[in-house]
Coordinates of C-alpha atoms in Angstrom, one line a residue:
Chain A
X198 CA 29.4 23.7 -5.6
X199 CA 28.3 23.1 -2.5
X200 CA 30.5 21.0 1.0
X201 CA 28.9 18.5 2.6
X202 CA 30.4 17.5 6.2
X203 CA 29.1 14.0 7.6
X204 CA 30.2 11.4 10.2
X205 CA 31.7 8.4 9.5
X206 CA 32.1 5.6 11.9
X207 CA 34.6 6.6 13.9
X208 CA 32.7 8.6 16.1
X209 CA 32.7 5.5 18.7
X210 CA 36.4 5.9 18.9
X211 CA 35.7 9.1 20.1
X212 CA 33.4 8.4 23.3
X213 CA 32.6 9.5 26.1
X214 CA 33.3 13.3 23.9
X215 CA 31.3 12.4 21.1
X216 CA 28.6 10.6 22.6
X217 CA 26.6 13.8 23.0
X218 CA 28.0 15.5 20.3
X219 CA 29.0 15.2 16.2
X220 CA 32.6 14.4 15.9
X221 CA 33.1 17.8 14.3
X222 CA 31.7 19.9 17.3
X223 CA 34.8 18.6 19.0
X224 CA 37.5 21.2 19.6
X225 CA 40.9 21.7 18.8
X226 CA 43.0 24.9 19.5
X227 CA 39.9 28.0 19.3
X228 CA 37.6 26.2 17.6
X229 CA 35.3 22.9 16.7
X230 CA 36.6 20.5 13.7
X231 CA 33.4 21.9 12.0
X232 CA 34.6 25.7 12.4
X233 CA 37.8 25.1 10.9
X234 CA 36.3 23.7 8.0
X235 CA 34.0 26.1 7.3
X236 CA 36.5 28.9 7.5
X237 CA 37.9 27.8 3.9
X238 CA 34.8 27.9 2.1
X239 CA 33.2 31.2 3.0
X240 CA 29.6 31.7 1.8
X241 CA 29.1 28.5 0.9
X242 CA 26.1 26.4 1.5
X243 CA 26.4 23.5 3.9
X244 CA 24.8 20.1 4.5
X245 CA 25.5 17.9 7.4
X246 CA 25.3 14.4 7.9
X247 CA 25.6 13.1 11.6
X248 CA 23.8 10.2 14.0
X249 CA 20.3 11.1 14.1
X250 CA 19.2 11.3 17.7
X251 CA 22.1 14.4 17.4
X252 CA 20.4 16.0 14.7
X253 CA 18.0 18.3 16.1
X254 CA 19.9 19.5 19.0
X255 CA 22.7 20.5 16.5
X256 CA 20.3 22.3 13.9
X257 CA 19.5 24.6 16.4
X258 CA 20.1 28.3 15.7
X259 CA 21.8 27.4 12.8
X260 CA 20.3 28.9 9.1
X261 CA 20.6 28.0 5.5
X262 CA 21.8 24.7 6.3
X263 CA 20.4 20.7 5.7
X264 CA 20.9 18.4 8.5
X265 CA 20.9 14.5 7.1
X266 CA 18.6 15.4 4.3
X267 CA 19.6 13.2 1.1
X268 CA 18.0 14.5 -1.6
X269 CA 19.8 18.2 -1.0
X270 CA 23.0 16.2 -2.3
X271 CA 21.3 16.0 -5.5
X272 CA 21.1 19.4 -6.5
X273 CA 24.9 20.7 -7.5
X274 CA 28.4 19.2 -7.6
X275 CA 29.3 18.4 -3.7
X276 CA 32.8 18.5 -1.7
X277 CA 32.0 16.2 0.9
X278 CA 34.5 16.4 3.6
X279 CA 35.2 13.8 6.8
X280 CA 34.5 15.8 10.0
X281 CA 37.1 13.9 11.9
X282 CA 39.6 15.9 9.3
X283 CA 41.8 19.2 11.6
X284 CA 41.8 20.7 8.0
X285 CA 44.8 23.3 7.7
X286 CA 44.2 26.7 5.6
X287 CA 44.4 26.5 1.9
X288 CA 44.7 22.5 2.5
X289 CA 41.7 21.6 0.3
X290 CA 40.2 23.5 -2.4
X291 CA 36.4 23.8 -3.1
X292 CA 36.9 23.1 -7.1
X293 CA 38.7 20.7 -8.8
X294 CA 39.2 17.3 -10.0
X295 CA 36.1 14.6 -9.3
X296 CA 38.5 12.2 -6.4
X297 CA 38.8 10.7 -3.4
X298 CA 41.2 12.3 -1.0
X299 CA 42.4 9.2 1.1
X300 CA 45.1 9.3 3.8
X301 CA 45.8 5.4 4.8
X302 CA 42.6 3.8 5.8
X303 CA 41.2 7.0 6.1
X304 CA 38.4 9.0 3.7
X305 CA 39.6 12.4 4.0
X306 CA 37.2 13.6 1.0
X307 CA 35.2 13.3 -1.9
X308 CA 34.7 15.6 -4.9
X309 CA 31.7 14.9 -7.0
X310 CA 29.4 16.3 -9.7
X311 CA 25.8 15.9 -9.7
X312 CA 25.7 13.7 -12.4
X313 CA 28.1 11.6 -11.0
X314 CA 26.2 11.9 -7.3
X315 CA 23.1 11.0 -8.8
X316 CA 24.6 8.0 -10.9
X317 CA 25.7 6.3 -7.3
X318 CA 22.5 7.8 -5.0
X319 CA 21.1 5.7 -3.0
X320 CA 18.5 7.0 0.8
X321 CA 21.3 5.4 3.1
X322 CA 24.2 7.6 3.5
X323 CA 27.0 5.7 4.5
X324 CA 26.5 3.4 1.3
X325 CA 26.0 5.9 -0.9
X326 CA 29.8 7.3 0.3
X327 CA 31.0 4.0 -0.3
X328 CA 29.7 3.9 -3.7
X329 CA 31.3 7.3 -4.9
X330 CA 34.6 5.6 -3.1
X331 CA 34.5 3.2 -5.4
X332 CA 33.2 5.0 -8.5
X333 CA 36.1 7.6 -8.4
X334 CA 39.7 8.1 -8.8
X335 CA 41.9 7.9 -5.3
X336 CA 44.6 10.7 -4.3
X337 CA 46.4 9.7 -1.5
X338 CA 47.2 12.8 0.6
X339 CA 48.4 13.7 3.9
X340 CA 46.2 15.1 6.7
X341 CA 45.6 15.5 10.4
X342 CA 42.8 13.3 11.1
X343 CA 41.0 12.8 14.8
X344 CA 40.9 9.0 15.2
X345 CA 40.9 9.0 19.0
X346 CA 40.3 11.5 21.8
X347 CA 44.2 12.2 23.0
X348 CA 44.7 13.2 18.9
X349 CA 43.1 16.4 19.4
X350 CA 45.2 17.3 22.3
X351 CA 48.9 16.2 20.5
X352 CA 46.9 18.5 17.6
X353 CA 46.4 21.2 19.9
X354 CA 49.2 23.5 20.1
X355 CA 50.0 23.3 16.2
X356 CA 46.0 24.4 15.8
X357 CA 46.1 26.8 18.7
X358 CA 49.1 29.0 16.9
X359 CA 46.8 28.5 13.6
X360 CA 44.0 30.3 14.9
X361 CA 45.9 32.9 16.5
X362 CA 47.3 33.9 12.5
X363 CA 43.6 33.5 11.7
X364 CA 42.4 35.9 13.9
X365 CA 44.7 38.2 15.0
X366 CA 44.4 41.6 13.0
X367 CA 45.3 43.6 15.6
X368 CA 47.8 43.6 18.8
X369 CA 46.6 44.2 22.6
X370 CA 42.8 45.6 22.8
X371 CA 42.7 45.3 26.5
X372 CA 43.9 46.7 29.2
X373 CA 47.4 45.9 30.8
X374 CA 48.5 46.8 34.3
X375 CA 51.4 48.2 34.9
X376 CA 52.5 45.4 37.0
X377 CA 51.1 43.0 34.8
X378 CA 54.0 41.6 32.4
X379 CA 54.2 40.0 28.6
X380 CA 57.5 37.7 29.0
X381 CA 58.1 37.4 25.5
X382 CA 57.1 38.7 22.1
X383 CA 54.2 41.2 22.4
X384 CA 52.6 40.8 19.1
X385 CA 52.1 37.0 20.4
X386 CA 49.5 38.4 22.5
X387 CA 45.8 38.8 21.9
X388 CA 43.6 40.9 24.6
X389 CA 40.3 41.1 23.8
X390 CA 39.4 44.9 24.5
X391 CA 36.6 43.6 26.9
X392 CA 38.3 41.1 28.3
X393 CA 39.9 42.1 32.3
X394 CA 43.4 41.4 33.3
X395 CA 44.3 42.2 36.7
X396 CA 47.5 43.0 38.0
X397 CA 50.4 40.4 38.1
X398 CA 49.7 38.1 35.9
X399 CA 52.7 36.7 34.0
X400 CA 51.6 36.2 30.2
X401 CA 54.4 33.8 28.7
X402 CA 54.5 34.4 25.3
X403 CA 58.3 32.6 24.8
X404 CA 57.1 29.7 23.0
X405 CA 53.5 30.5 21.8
X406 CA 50.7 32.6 20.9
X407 CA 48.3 33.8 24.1
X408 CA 44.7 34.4 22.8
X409 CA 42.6 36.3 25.5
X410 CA 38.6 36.5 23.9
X411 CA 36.4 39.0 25.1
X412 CA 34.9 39.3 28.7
X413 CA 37.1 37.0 29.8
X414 CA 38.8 37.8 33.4
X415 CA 42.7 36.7 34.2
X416 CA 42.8 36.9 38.1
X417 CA 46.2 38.3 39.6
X418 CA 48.6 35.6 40.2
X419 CA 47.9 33.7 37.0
X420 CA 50.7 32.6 34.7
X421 CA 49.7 31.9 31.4
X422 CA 52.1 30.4 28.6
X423 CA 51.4 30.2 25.4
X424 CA 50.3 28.7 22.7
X425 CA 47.0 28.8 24.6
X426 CA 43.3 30.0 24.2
X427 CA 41.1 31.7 26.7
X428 CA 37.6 31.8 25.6
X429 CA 34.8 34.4 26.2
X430 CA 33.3 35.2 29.4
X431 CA 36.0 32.4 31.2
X432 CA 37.7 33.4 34.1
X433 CA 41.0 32.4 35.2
X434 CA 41.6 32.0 38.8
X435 CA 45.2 32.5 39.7
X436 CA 45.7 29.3 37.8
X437 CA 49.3 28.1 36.2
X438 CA 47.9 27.3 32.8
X439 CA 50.7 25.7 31.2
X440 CA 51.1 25.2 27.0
X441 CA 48.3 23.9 24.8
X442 CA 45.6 25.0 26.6
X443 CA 42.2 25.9 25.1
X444 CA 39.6 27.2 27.4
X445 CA 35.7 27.7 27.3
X446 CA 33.6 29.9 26.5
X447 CA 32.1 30.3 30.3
X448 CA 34.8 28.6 32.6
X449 CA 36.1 29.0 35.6
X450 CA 39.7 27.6 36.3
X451 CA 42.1 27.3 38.9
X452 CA 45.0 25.7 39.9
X453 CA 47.6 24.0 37.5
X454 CA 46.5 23.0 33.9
X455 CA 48.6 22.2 31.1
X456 CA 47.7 20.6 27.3
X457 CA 44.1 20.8 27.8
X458 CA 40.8 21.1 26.1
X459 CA 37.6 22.2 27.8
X460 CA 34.3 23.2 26.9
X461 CA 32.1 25.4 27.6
X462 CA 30.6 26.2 30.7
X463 CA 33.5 24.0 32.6
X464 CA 34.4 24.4 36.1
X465 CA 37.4 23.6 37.7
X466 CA 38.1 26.2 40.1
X467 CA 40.2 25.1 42.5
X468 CA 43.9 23.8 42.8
X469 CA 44.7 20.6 41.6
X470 CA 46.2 19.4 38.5
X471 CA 44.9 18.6 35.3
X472 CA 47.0 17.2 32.1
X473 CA 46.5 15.9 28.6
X474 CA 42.9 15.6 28.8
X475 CA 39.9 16.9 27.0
X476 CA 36.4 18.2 29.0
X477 CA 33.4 17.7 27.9
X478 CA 30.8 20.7 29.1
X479 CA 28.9 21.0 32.4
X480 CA 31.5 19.6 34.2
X481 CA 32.5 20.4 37.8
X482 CA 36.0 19.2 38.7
X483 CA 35.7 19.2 42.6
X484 CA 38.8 21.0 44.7
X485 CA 42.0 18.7 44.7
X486 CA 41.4 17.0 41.7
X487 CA 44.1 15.5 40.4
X488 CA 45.3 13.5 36.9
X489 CA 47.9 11.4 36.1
X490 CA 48.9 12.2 32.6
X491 CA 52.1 9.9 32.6
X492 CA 53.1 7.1 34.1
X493 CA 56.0 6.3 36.1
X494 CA 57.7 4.0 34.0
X495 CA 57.4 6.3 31.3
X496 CA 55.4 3.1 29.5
X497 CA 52.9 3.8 26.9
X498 CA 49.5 4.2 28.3
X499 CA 46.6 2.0 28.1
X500 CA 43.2 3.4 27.1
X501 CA 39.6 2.5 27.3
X502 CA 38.3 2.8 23.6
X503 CA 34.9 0.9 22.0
X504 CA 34.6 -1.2 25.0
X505 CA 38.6 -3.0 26.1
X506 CA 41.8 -1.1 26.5
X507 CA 44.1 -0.1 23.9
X508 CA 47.6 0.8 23.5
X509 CA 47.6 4.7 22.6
X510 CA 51.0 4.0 21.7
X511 CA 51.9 7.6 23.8
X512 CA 53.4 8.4 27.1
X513 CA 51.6 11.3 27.8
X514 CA 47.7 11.3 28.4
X515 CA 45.6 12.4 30.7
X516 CA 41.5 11.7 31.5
X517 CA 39.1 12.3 29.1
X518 CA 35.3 13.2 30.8
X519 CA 31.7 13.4 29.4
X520 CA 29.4 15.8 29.6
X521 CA 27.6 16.6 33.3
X522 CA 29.7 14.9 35.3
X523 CA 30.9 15.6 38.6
X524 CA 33.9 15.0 40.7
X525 CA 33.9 15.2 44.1
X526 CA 36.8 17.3 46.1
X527 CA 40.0 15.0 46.2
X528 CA 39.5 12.8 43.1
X529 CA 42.4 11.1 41.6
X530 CA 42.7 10.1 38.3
X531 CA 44.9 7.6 37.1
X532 CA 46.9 8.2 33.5
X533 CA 44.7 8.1 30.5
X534 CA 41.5 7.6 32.8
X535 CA 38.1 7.6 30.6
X536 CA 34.6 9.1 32.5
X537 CA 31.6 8.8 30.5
X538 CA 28.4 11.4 30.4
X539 CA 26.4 12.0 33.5
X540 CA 28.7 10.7 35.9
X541 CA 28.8 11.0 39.8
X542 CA 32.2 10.5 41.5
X543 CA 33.0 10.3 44.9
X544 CA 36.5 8.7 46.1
X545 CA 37.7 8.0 49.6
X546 CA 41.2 9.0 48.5
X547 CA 42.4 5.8 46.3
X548 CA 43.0 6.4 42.5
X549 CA 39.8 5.8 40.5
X550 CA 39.7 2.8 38.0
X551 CA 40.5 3.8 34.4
X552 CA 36.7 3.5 33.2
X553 CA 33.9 5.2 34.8
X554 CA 31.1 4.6 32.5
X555 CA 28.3 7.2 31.7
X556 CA 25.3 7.9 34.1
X557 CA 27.3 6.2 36.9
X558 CA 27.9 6.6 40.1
X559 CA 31.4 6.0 41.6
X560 CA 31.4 6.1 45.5
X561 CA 34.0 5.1 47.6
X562 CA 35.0 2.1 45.1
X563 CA 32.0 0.8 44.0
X564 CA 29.9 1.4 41.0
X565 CA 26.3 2.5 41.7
X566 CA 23.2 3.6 38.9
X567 CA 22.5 6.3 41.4
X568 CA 19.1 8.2 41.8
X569 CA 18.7 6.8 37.7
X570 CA 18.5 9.1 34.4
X571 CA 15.7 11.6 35.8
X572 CA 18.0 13.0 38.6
X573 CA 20.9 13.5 36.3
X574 CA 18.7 15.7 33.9
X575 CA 17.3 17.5 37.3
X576 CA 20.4 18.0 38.3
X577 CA 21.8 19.6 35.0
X578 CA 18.4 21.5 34.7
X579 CA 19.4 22.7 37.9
X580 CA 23.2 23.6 36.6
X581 CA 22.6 24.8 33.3
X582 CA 19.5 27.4 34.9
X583 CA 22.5 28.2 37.2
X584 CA 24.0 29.8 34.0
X585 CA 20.8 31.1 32.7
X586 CA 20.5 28.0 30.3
X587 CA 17.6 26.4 29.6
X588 CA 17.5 23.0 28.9
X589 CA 15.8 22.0 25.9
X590 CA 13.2 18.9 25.6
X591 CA 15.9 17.7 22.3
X592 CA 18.9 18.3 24.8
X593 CA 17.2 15.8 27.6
X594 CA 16.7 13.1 24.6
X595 CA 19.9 13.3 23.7
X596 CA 20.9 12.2 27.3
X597 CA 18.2 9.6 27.4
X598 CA 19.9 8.4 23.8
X599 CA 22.7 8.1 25.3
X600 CA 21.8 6.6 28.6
X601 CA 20.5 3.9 26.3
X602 CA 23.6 3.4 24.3
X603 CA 25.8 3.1 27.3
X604 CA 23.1 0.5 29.2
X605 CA 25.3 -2.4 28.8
X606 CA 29.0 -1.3 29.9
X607 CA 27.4 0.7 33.0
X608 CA 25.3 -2.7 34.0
X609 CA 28.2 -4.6 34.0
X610 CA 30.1 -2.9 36.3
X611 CA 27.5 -2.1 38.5
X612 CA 26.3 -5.8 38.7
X613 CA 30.2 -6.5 39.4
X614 CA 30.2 -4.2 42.1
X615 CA 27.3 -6.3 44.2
X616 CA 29.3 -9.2 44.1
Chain B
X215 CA 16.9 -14.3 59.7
X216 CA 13.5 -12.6 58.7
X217 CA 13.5 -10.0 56.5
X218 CA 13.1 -7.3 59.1
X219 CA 16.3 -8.2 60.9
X220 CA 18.2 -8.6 57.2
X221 CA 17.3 -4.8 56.8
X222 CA 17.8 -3.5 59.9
X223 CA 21.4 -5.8 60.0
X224 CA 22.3 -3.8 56.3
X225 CA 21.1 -0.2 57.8
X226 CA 23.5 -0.7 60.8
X227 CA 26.8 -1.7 58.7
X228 CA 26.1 0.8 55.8
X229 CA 25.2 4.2 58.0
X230 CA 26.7 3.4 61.3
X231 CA 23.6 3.4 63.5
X232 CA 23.4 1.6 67.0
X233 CA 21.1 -1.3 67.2
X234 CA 18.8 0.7 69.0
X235 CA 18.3 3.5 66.7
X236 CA 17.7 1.0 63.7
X237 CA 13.5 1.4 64.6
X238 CA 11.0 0.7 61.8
X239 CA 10.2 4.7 62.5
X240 CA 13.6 5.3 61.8
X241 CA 14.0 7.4 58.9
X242 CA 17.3 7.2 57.4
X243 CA 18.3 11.3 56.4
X244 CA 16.6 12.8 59.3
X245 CA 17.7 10.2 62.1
X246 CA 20.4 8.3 60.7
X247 CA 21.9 10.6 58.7
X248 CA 22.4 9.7 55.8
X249 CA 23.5 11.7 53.0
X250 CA 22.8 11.1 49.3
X251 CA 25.9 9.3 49.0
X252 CA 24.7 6.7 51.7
X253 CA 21.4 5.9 50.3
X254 CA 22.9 4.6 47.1
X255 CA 24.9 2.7 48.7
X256 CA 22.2 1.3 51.2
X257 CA 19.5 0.4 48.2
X258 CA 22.4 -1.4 46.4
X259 CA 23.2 -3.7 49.7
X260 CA 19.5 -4.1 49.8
X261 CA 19.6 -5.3 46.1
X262 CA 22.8 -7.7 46.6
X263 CA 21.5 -8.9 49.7
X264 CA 17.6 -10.3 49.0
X265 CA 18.7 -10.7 45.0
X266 CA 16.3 -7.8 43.7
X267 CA 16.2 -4.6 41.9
X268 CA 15.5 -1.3 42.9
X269 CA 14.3 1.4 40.4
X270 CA 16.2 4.4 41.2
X271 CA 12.8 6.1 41.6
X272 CA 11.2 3.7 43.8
X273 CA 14.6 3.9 45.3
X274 CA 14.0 7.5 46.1
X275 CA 10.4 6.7 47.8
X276 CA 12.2 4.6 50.6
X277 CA 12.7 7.1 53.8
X278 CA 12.4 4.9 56.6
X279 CA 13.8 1.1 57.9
X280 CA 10.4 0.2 57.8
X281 CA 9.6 1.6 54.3
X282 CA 12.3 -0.5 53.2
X283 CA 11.2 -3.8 55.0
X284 CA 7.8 -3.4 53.7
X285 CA 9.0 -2.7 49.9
X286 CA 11.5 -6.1 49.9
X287 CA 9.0 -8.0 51.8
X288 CA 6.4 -7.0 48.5
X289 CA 9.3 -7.2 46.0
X290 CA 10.1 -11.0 46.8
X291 CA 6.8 -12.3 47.2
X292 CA 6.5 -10.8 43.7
X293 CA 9.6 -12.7 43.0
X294 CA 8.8 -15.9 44.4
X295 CA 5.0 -15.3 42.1
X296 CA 6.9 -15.0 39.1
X297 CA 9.8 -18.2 40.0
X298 CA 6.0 -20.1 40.7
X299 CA 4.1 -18.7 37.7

């Protein structure tokens, strides 16, 4: 037996975040969708099935594994498993009954022999999944699924305080100064024994796990509350990082942050405040940046999803932000603000618009293309070198690929902007 | 107005300058100052204003108020080709 994870179409929901990446390297609490998956089926082998301009970039470094290849599925009985699925421990088991696991509208999984995979095979992957859909027996079953990006942040203290059982085998590794304090429950602490905390810092521990990974550095003057996540090699500059936070690996923060998911190699260093929202990596959040993550008449908050706005039917979200985009010192973001990939913001001190698209520039109210594609992938050669990064030739075309994709919406707005 | 004075009108609004300074030497970093912020801006007046399009890149060659007057000038006799052919 053998899992398969693969994409379905909801990856669109899930743009700007997923536009340069498979909806299962998104992260919730320590770890990608993908990660938590795998961690229930040890040692066994894995095929993937994502958009193909994301295929190469994501086989990288990684063995032993088949990236959209159909005929692998033919070999042994498959569990193939919806990436967009925050699978919980012990939820699904590797053997059992050939079914559909369906939650609403929703394909959660599909459990399949080979004969009964070969009897529905077809080259195109999507219709072969809708064939075994119909060829086999439905279990309706509950689940966590990621539908749109603010679901991975209401997930993301439940999966944070998950991880931390998943990981912890041992207490404090680390160092503690004296005048460094736990305010709560110690064993709800993780240091990493590489990791640096100075002296007063306030680790809050009252309501949730703290999870400290290695060679990461907690400034003095930081106040941390758990459940949160700080990931290797990030540093955390005096910051007030409130619940729900999961951090890097590679970032610096500052300032205040609170029910938040960033990537790797993230920057936002300086004060400012930053809710409910979910970073993309390569990001620099200039000083002074600010997000709205509810609105003052406590109304529901309209989001920017597959091209008009929708009712997220919740109070509380923040921005969501592509890959390689910057914001210039002073930006604020209105609640449940969407910037795409690439983007270049510059505000003189009014509240951005709720839909920066990606490759953009934003200055001063208007909606420019910029110095065009080629600058953007200077400038994040220049970044990413910055971090001793190389950029690879797949990592620029998946940029370009998604420069195309996004053509339309950015033209639009930029055309507006002339008038 | 000719083209020249369309440009040079555009430069003056979008980076400050005194009439005076707007030459055809002028270059637009070194002696108007303009940062990369203000270039953007100044390529997408020129685009509004004479009805064209600027490649970023070709965008990026454009250094001086007479650089630019010379690039529309080409760019709309292009235009008015293509409206003829």
């Amino acid at each position: 037996m053998k899992i398969c994870i693969f994409e379905d179409e909801g990856y669109e929901n899930l743009y700007p975040i997923s536009l340069t990446r498979p909806i299962f390297e998104l992260k919730c609490g320590q770890v990608t969708l993908r990660e938590r998956i795998l961690r229930n089926f040890p040692g066994v082998y894995v095929s993937y099935f994502l958009r193909d301009y994301l295929a190469t970039v994501f086989s990288q470094g990684k063995k032993e594994v088949s990236v959209n290849e159909m005929e692998a599925l033919k070999r042994e009985d498959v569990l193939f498993i919806n990436g967009r699925w925050l699978l919980s421990k012990g939820e699904l088991s590797l053997t059992g009954e050939e079914e559909v696991g369906i939650c609403g509208e929703e394909t959660l999984y599909l459990r399949a022999t080979t004969k009964t995979i070969k009897d529905c095979f077809c080259l195109n992957f999507r219709e072969f999944i809708d064939s075994l859909k119909q060829k086999l027996k439905k279990k309706e079953v509950k689940a966590r699924m990621i539908t749109y990006p603010w679901d991975l942040i209401d997930n993301n203290c439940w999966a944070l305080e998950e991880d931390f059982e998943f990981r912890v085998k041992e207490g404090i590794q680390g160092k503690l100064p004296s005048s460094a304090t736990i305010y709560g429950e110690k064993d709800r602490v993780f240091i990493a024994k590489s990791a640096t905390i100075q002296p007063l810092v306030l680790l809050d521990s009252t309501k949730g796990s703290i999870y400290i990974d290695e060679e990461a550095i907690v400034f003095g003057h930081s106040h941390i509350k758990g459940p949160s996540y700080i990931g290797k090699k990030s540093q955390i500059l005096g910051a007030n990082i409130g619940e729900g936070i999961s951090i890097g690996p590679l970032c610096r923060v500052g300032g205040e942050v609170e029910e938040t998911i960033i990537h790797g190699f993230t920057n936002k260093a300086h004060r400012g405040f930053l809710g409910h929202s979910y970073l993309g990596e390569w990001i620099n959040i200039g000083a002074l940046c600010t997000n709205s993550d509810i609105k003052n008449d406590y109304s529901t908050v309209q989001v920017y999803v597959k091209g008009e706005f929708m009712d997220s039917e919740a109070t509380k979200v923040g921005s969501f932000i592509g890959d390689h985009t910057k914001l210039g010192i002073g930006c604020l973001l209105n609640t449940g603000t969407v910037i795409g990939v690439g983007g270049n913001i510059v505000t003189a001190g009014k509240v951005l618009p709720k839909f920066i698209p990606s490759f953009t520039w934003y200055l001063n109210g208007k909606f420019y293309k910029g110095y065009g594609l080629k600058q953007i992938i200077e400038t994040a050669k220049v970044v990413m070198s910055r971090r001793k990064v190389t950029t690879s030739s797949e990592e620029v075309k998946v940029l370009e690929e998604a420069f195309k994709i996004t053509k339309k919406e950015r033209e639009k707005l930029i055309e507006k902007s002339k008038r | 107005m000719s083209v020249e004075e369309r440009v040079k009108k555009i430069v003056i609004q979008q980076l400050k300058a005194r009439e005076d300074e707007a030459t055809s030497e002028a270059r637009f970093v070194q002696d108007l100052g303009a940062e990369s912020i203000d270039s953007i801006e100044l390529m997408a007046a020129f685009e509004a204003e004479f009805d064209i399009e600027i490649p970023p890149e070709e965008g990026e060659r454009i250094q001086t108020v007479g650089e630019a007057v010379e690039y529309i000038e080409k760019k709309l006799k292009e235009k008015d080709f293509s409206y003829k052919d």
